[in-house]
Tab-separated table of C-alpha atoms in Angstrom:
chain	number	residue	atom	x	y	z
A	1	MET	CA	104.444	79.002	96.704
A	2	PRO	CA	104.163	81.273	99.501
A	3	GLU	CA	103.469	80.174	102.730
A	4	GLY	CA	100.097	80.571	105.184
A	5	ASP	CA	102.008	83.590	106.804
A	6	THR	CA	102.099	85.745	103.724
A	7	VAL	CA	98.507	84.522	102.702
A	8	LEU	CA	97.487	85.515	106.053
A	9	GLN	CA	99.235	88.769	105.846
A	10	THR	CA	97.062	89.129	102.239
A	11	ALA	CA	94.594	89.223	103.745
A	12	ARG	CA	94.974	91.251	106.351
A	13	ARG	CA	96.286	93.913	103.764
A	14	LEU	CA	92.772	93.315	101.910
A	15	HIS	CA	90.896	93.309	104.876
A	16	HIS	CA	91.958	96.507	105.926
A	17	ALA	CA	91.746	98.949	102.462
A	18	LEU	CA	88.641	97.032	101.697
A	19	THR	CA	86.342	96.047	104.439
A	20	ASP	CA	82.751	98.453	105.320
A	21	GLN	CA	83.359	99.822	101.698
A	22	VAL	CA	81.005	100.013	98.848
A	23	LEU	CA	82.642	98.673	96.327
A	24	THR	CA	83.161	101.443	93.267
A	25	ARG	CA	84.696	99.380	90.830
A	26	SER	CA	84.669	95.349	90.026
A	27	ASP	CA	86.757	94.097	87.482
A	28	LEU	CA	87.097	89.461	87.111
A	29	ARG	CA	88.900	89.059	84.396
A	30	VAL	CA	88.710	85.416	83.741
A	31	PRO	CA	86.102	84.156	81.405
A	32	ARG	CA	83.668	82.510	83.568
A	33	PHE	CA	83.574	85.483	86.267
A	34	ALA	CA	84.015	88.178	83.238
A	35	THR	CA	80.332	89.525	83.266
A	36	ALA	CA	80.472	89.581	86.465
A	37	ASP	CA	79.716	92.672	88.496
A	38	LEU	CA	80.526	93.438	92.293
A	39	THR	CA	80.080	97.309	91.771
A	40	GLY	CA	77.717	98.715	94.436
A	41	ARG	CA	78.150	95.778	96.933
A	42	THR	CA	79.430	96.819	100.617
A	43	VAL	CA	83.520	94.334	101.305
A	44	LEU	CA	82.588	91.921	104.787
A	45	GLY	CA	86.106	90.907	104.741
A	46	THR	CA	88.864	88.525	103.588
A	47	LEU	CA	90.091	86.072	105.285
A	48	SER	CA	92.714	83.511	104.889
A	49	ARG	CA	92.286	79.649	104.716
A	50	GLY	CA	95.640	77.850	104.486
A	51	LYS	CA	97.069	79.942	101.681
A	52	HIS	CA	92.905	80.351	100.409
A	53	LEU	CA	91.778	83.466	100.324
A	54	LEU	CA	88.418	84.681	100.811
A	55	THR	CA	86.796	87.533	100.536
A	56	ARG	CA	83.476	88.104	101.387
A	57	PHE	CA	80.869	90.754	99.970
A	58	GLU	CA	77.264	91.427	101.037
A	59	GLY	CA	74.274	89.437	99.533
A	60	GLY	CA	75.946	86.044	100.387
A	61	LEU	CA	79.008	86.286	97.670
A	62	THR	CA	82.630	85.495	97.880
A	63	LEU	CA	85.579	85.848	95.900
A	64	HIS	CA	87.933	82.835	96.560
A	65	SER	CA	91.602	83.366	95.395
A	66	HIS	CA	94.684	81.463	95.186
A	67	LEU	CA	98.068	82.585	95.248
A	68	ARG	CA	100.111	79.038	94.192
A	69	MET	CA	104.006	80.308	92.711
A	70	ASP	CA	103.539	83.729	91.038
A	71	GLY	CA	100.272	85.335	92.239
A	72	ALA	CA	99.676	88.661	94.387
A	73	TRP	CA	96.901	91.134	95.757
A	74	ARG	CA	98.259	94.557	95.952
A	75	ILE	CA	97.053	97.682	97.416
A	76	TYR	CA	97.183	101.528	95.401
A	77	GLY	CA	96.275	104.563	96.449
A	78	PRO	CA	93.521	106.491	94.765
A	79	ASP	CA	96.799	108.076	92.303
A	80	GLU	CA	98.750	105.635	92.804
A	81	ARG	CA	100.283	104.035	90.272
A	82	TRP	CA	100.110	100.087	89.946
A	83	ARG	CA	102.757	98.486	89.902
A	84	GLY	CA	103.012	94.717	90.109
A	85	GLY	CA	102.908	93.522	86.580
A	86	PRO	CA	101.818	94.138	82.221
A	87	ALA	CA	98.407	94.722	82.628
A	88	HIS	CA	97.795	91.922	80.862
A	89	GLN	CA	98.448	89.582	84.246
A	90	ILE	CA	95.272	91.360	86.560
A	91	ARG	CA	92.891	89.293	86.811
A	92	ALA	CA	90.902	91.282	89.594
A	93	VAL	CA	90.663	94.723	90.471
A	94	LEU	CA	88.275	96.013	93.440
A	95	ALA	CA	88.270	99.606	94.508
A	96	ASN	CA	86.296	102.327	96.658
A	97	THR	CA	87.048	105.120	97.100
A	98	ALA	CA	90.012	105.025	98.976
A	99	HIS	CA	92.143	102.103	97.777
A	100	THR	CA	92.304	99.723	94.775
A	101	ALA	CA	93.057	96.604	95.114
A	102	VAL	CA	94.595	94.484	92.270
A	103	GLY	CA	94.991	90.773	91.883
A	104	TYR	CA	97.905	90.205	89.493
A	105	ARG	CA	98.491	86.587	87.942
A	106	LEU	CA	95.986	84.233	89.979
A	107	PRO	CA	96.020	80.644	88.829
A	108	VAL	CA	93.052	81.111	91.085
A	109	LEU	CA	89.676	82.992	90.918
A	110	GLU	CA	86.243	82.592	91.224
A	111	LEU	CA	82.901	84.161	92.302
A	112	LEU	CA	80.666	81.484	94.860
A	113	ARG	CA	77.782	81.559	97.342
A	114	THR	CA	78.687	82.095	100.649
A	115	ALA	CA	77.750	79.157	101.996
A	116	ASP	CA	79.713	77.362	99.475
A	117	GLU	CA	83.243	77.882	100.895
A	118	GLU	CA	83.364	75.025	102.087
A	119	LYS	CA	83.546	73.371	98.028
A	120	ALA	CA	86.476	75.096	97.748
A	121	VAL	CA	88.332	74.988	101.126
A	122	GLY	CA	86.408	72.258	102.614
A	123	HIS	CA	89.349	69.057	101.897
A	124	LEU	CA	91.684	71.555	103.953
A	125	GLY	CA	93.553	69.633	107.277
A	126	PRO	CA	93.860	71.683	110.033
A	127	ASP	CA	94.765	75.516	109.564
A	128	LEU	CA	97.874	76.182	110.796
A	129	LEU	CA	97.223	79.778	111.946
A	130	GLY	CA	93.436	79.461	111.832
A	131	PRO	CA	90.672	79.264	114.746
A	132	ASP	CA	90.421	75.402	113.273
A	133	TRP	CA	94.489	74.136	114.464
A	134	ASP	CA	94.800	70.848	115.697
A	135	ALA	CA	97.614	69.135	116.489
A	136	GLY	CA	96.059	66.033	116.907
A	137	THR	CA	94.332	65.611	113.812
A	138	ALA	CA	97.237	67.380	111.915
A	139	LEU	CA	99.862	64.608	113.476
A	140	ARG	CA	96.678	61.524	112.319
A	141	ASN	CA	96.698	62.340	109.133
A	142	LEU	CA	100.559	63.069	108.054
A	143	LEU	CA	101.002	59.875	109.253
A	144	ALA	CA	97.900	57.803	107.837
A	145	ASP	CA	100.372	56.753	104.853
A	146	PRO	CA	103.536	55.561	106.485
A	147	ALA	CA	105.534	54.636	103.320
A	148	ARG	CA	104.820	58.476	102.025
A	149	PRO	CA	108.193	61.094	101.793
A	150	LEU	CA	107.836	63.737	105.164
A	151	GLY	CA	108.741	66.991	102.463
A	152	GLU	CA	105.411	65.294	100.020
A	153	ALA	CA	103.236	64.798	102.995
A	154	LEU	CA	104.338	68.402	104.652
A	155	LEU	CA	103.865	70.156	101.857
A	156	ASP	CA	100.131	67.744	101.198
A	157	GLN	CA	97.517	70.412	102.318
A	158	ARG	CA	95.281	67.816	103.138
A	159	ASN	CA	97.173	67.069	106.016
A	160	LEU	CA	97.300	70.474	107.771
A	161	ALA	CA	97.481	73.792	105.852
A	162	GLY	CA	99.349	75.951	105.222
A	163	ILE	CA	103.186	74.855	104.416
A	164	GLY	CA	104.915	75.884	101.466
A	165	ASN	CA	108.123	74.830	100.738
A	166	ILE	CA	110.301	77.162	103.037
A	167	TYR	CA	108.620	75.609	106.376
A	168	LYS	CA	108.931	71.659	104.327
A	169	ALA	CA	112.788	72.790	104.250
A	170	GLU	CA	113.010	74.112	107.677
A	171	LEU	CA	111.076	71.574	109.160
A	172	CYS	CA	113.331	68.804	107.878
A	173	PHE	CA	116.186	70.287	109.240
A	174	LEU	CA	114.467	70.659	112.355
A	175	ALA	CA	113.301	66.916	112.622
A	176	ARG	CA	117.237	65.831	111.484
A	177	ALA	CA	115.827	64.467	108.638
A	178	THR	CA	115.407	64.375	104.632
A	179	PRO	CA	112.440	65.312	102.826
A	180	TRP	CA	112.441	61.866	101.531
A	181	LEU	CA	112.039	59.907	104.699
A	182	PRO	CA	109.054	57.765	104.646
A	183	ILE	CA	107.069	59.762	107.381
A	184	GLY	CA	106.401	56.512	109.282
A	185	GLU	CA	109.957	56.200	109.768
A	186	LEU	CA	109.945	59.539	111.906
A	187	PRO	CA	109.930	58.554	115.962
A	188	ALA	CA	106.995	58.616	117.511
A	189	ALA	CA	108.250	62.137	119.677
A	190	THR	CA	109.485	63.476	116.526
A	191	ALA	CA	106.749	63.439	114.464
A	192	ALA	CA	104.702	64.882	117.658
A	193	LEU	CA	106.870	68.133	117.669
A	194	LEU	CA	107.378	68.333	113.869
A	195	VAL	CA	103.727	69.067	114.716
A	196	SER	CA	104.327	71.950	117.383
A	197	THR	CA	106.943	73.495	115.897
A	198	ALA	CA	105.255	73.615	112.661
A	199	HIS	CA	102.245	75.621	114.575
A	200	GLN	CA	105.016	77.102	116.540
A	201	LEU	CA	107.159	78.428	113.444
A	202	LEU	CA	104.039	80.165	111.724
A	203	GLU	CA	102.718	81.872	114.423
A	204	ALA	CA	106.051	83.126	115.373
A	205	ASN	CA	106.513	84.740	111.675
A	206	ARG	CA	102.979	85.846	111.022
A	207	ASP	CA	103.163	89.560	112.157
A	208	ARG	CA	107.177	89.658	110.807
A	209	PRO	CA	107.758	91.145	107.801
A	210	VAL	CA	110.527	88.955	106.815
A	211	ARG	CA	110.104	85.160	108.008
A	212	ILE	CA	112.965	83.806	110.357
A	213	THR	CA	113.136	80.197	111.144
A	214	THR	CA	116.560	80.570	113.239
A	215	THR	CA	115.127	81.992	116.105
A	216	GLY	CA	112.540	84.152	118.010
A	217	ALA	CA	110.256	80.963	117.281
A	218	ARG	CA	113.006	78.942	119.727
A	219	PRO	CA	112.146	75.325	118.190
A	220	ARG	CA	114.095	72.164	119.638
A	221	THR	CA	116.189	68.833	118.576
A	222	ALA	CA	114.275	65.382	119.340
A	223	THR	CA	116.097	65.423	122.564
A	224	GLY	CA	114.474	69.020	123.717
A	225	ARG	CA	117.624	71.249	123.673
A	226	PRO	CA	117.297	73.934	121.788
A	227	TYR	CA	118.648	73.887	118.064
A	228	ARG	CA	122.085	76.817	118.013
A	229	THR	CA	123.008	78.695	115.529
A	230	ARG	CA	126.310	79.648	114.351
A	231	ARG	CA	125.273	82.839	112.762
A	232	PRO	CA	122.549	84.418	114.465
A	233	SER	CA	122.088	86.975	111.677
A	234	GLU	CA	121.052	84.021	109.389
A	235	ASN	CA	117.355	83.936	109.273
A	236	LEU	CA	116.388	80.224	107.625
A	237	TRP	CA	118.602	77.379	108.161
A	238	VAL	CA	118.553	75.229	104.592
A	239	TYR	CA	115.919	76.690	102.402
A	240	GLY	CA	118.201	79.064	99.453
A	241	ARG	CA	121.391	77.919	101.155
A	242	THR	CA	122.807	75.049	98.003
A	243	HIS	CA	126.639	74.612	98.680
A	244	ARG	CA	126.602	77.093	101.852
A	245	PRO	CA	127.226	75.730	104.689
A	246	CYS	CA	124.987	74.817	107.544
A	247	LEU	CA	124.627	76.600	110.712
A	248	ARG	CA	124.873	73.843	112.795
A	249	CYS	CA	127.517	71.680	111.322
A	250	GLY	CA	129.063	73.753	108.667
A	251	ARG	CA	128.821	71.003	106.345
A	252	PRO	CA	127.497	72.465	102.086
A	253	ILE	CA	123.920	72.666	102.226
A	254	ARG	CA	122.487	70.212	99.018
A	255	ALA	CA	120.122	70.334	97.186
A	256	ALA	CA	117.450	68.462	95.320
A	257	GLU	CA	114.286	68.173	92.528
A	258	GLN	CA	111.714	66.299	94.845
A	259	ASP	CA	107.766	66.567	93.606
A	260	ALA	CA	109.092	69.032	90.726
A	261	ARG	CA	109.667	71.342	93.097
A	262	PRO	CA	113.493	72.378	95.073
A	263	ALA	CA	114.232	70.400	98.800
A	264	TYR	CA	117.503	71.215	100.993
A	265	TRP	CA	119.085	68.843	103.337
A	266	CYS	CA	121.884	68.951	105.041
A	267	PRO	CA	123.656	65.551	105.041
A	268	GLY	CA	125.750	66.685	108.075
A	269	CYS	CA	122.634	67.104	110.500
A	270	GLN	CA	119.277	64.650	108.372
A	271	SER	CA	119.323	61.333	108.453
A	272	GLY	CA	117.701	59.265	105.357
A	273	PRO	CA	117.050	58.687	102.075
A	274	THR	CA	118.356	61.735	99.547
A	275	HIS	CA	116.075	61.276	95.894
């Protein structure tokens, strides 16, 4: 599942390619909107809200899309071959004289009135990369269900918007807690630090082509001291590193399923239940 920083970068690419341009082609390949035609409308802009994308058009219309696990928007020049996947995976085509935006494998694609955007994204918690970011509200949302496992609470976009499976794993590591630890068992200072570190990490990666959590954002332990990695060239602490040595203590990273997704943790650095 794409993280909030990835979705923000996708929004920027769409915004750059389409904004203030008149559409010369519009093709929405989903049954509900297959007859909708946006050709001739000017694109007003594209923005991200958590993991959601909102492309606005003159006339008060918005195209709402969500990438989920496998979706992607690709931008092509007039004579460039489309390479994002086979034709049957294309769900949307938006083109002007200079660029063509092609949406592949989009599990969510709907056309709605711009005035009704809140129906699509109003349920989201504070956006880690948005103007509505509010650490206090995010912390209260996370702690509203103290018995909920930490990893599940972080992934719930109603608590705070923008965390995917990668940041979930990395944040649990930095909090020194396994993803299955009830979030209410985190010390108050650690819970508050977790929220601020989440914001810090996504902000640090919003402009990077390669995501890095081990350097740059300078996350700190619950005691306030910065973590040190034994291998500065490594980009991530635990995500995707099953059986490889922990960058802090050297013990092998472990993985198990949590809520139908892989969860990663270090048995030496993180405490709490492991199922």
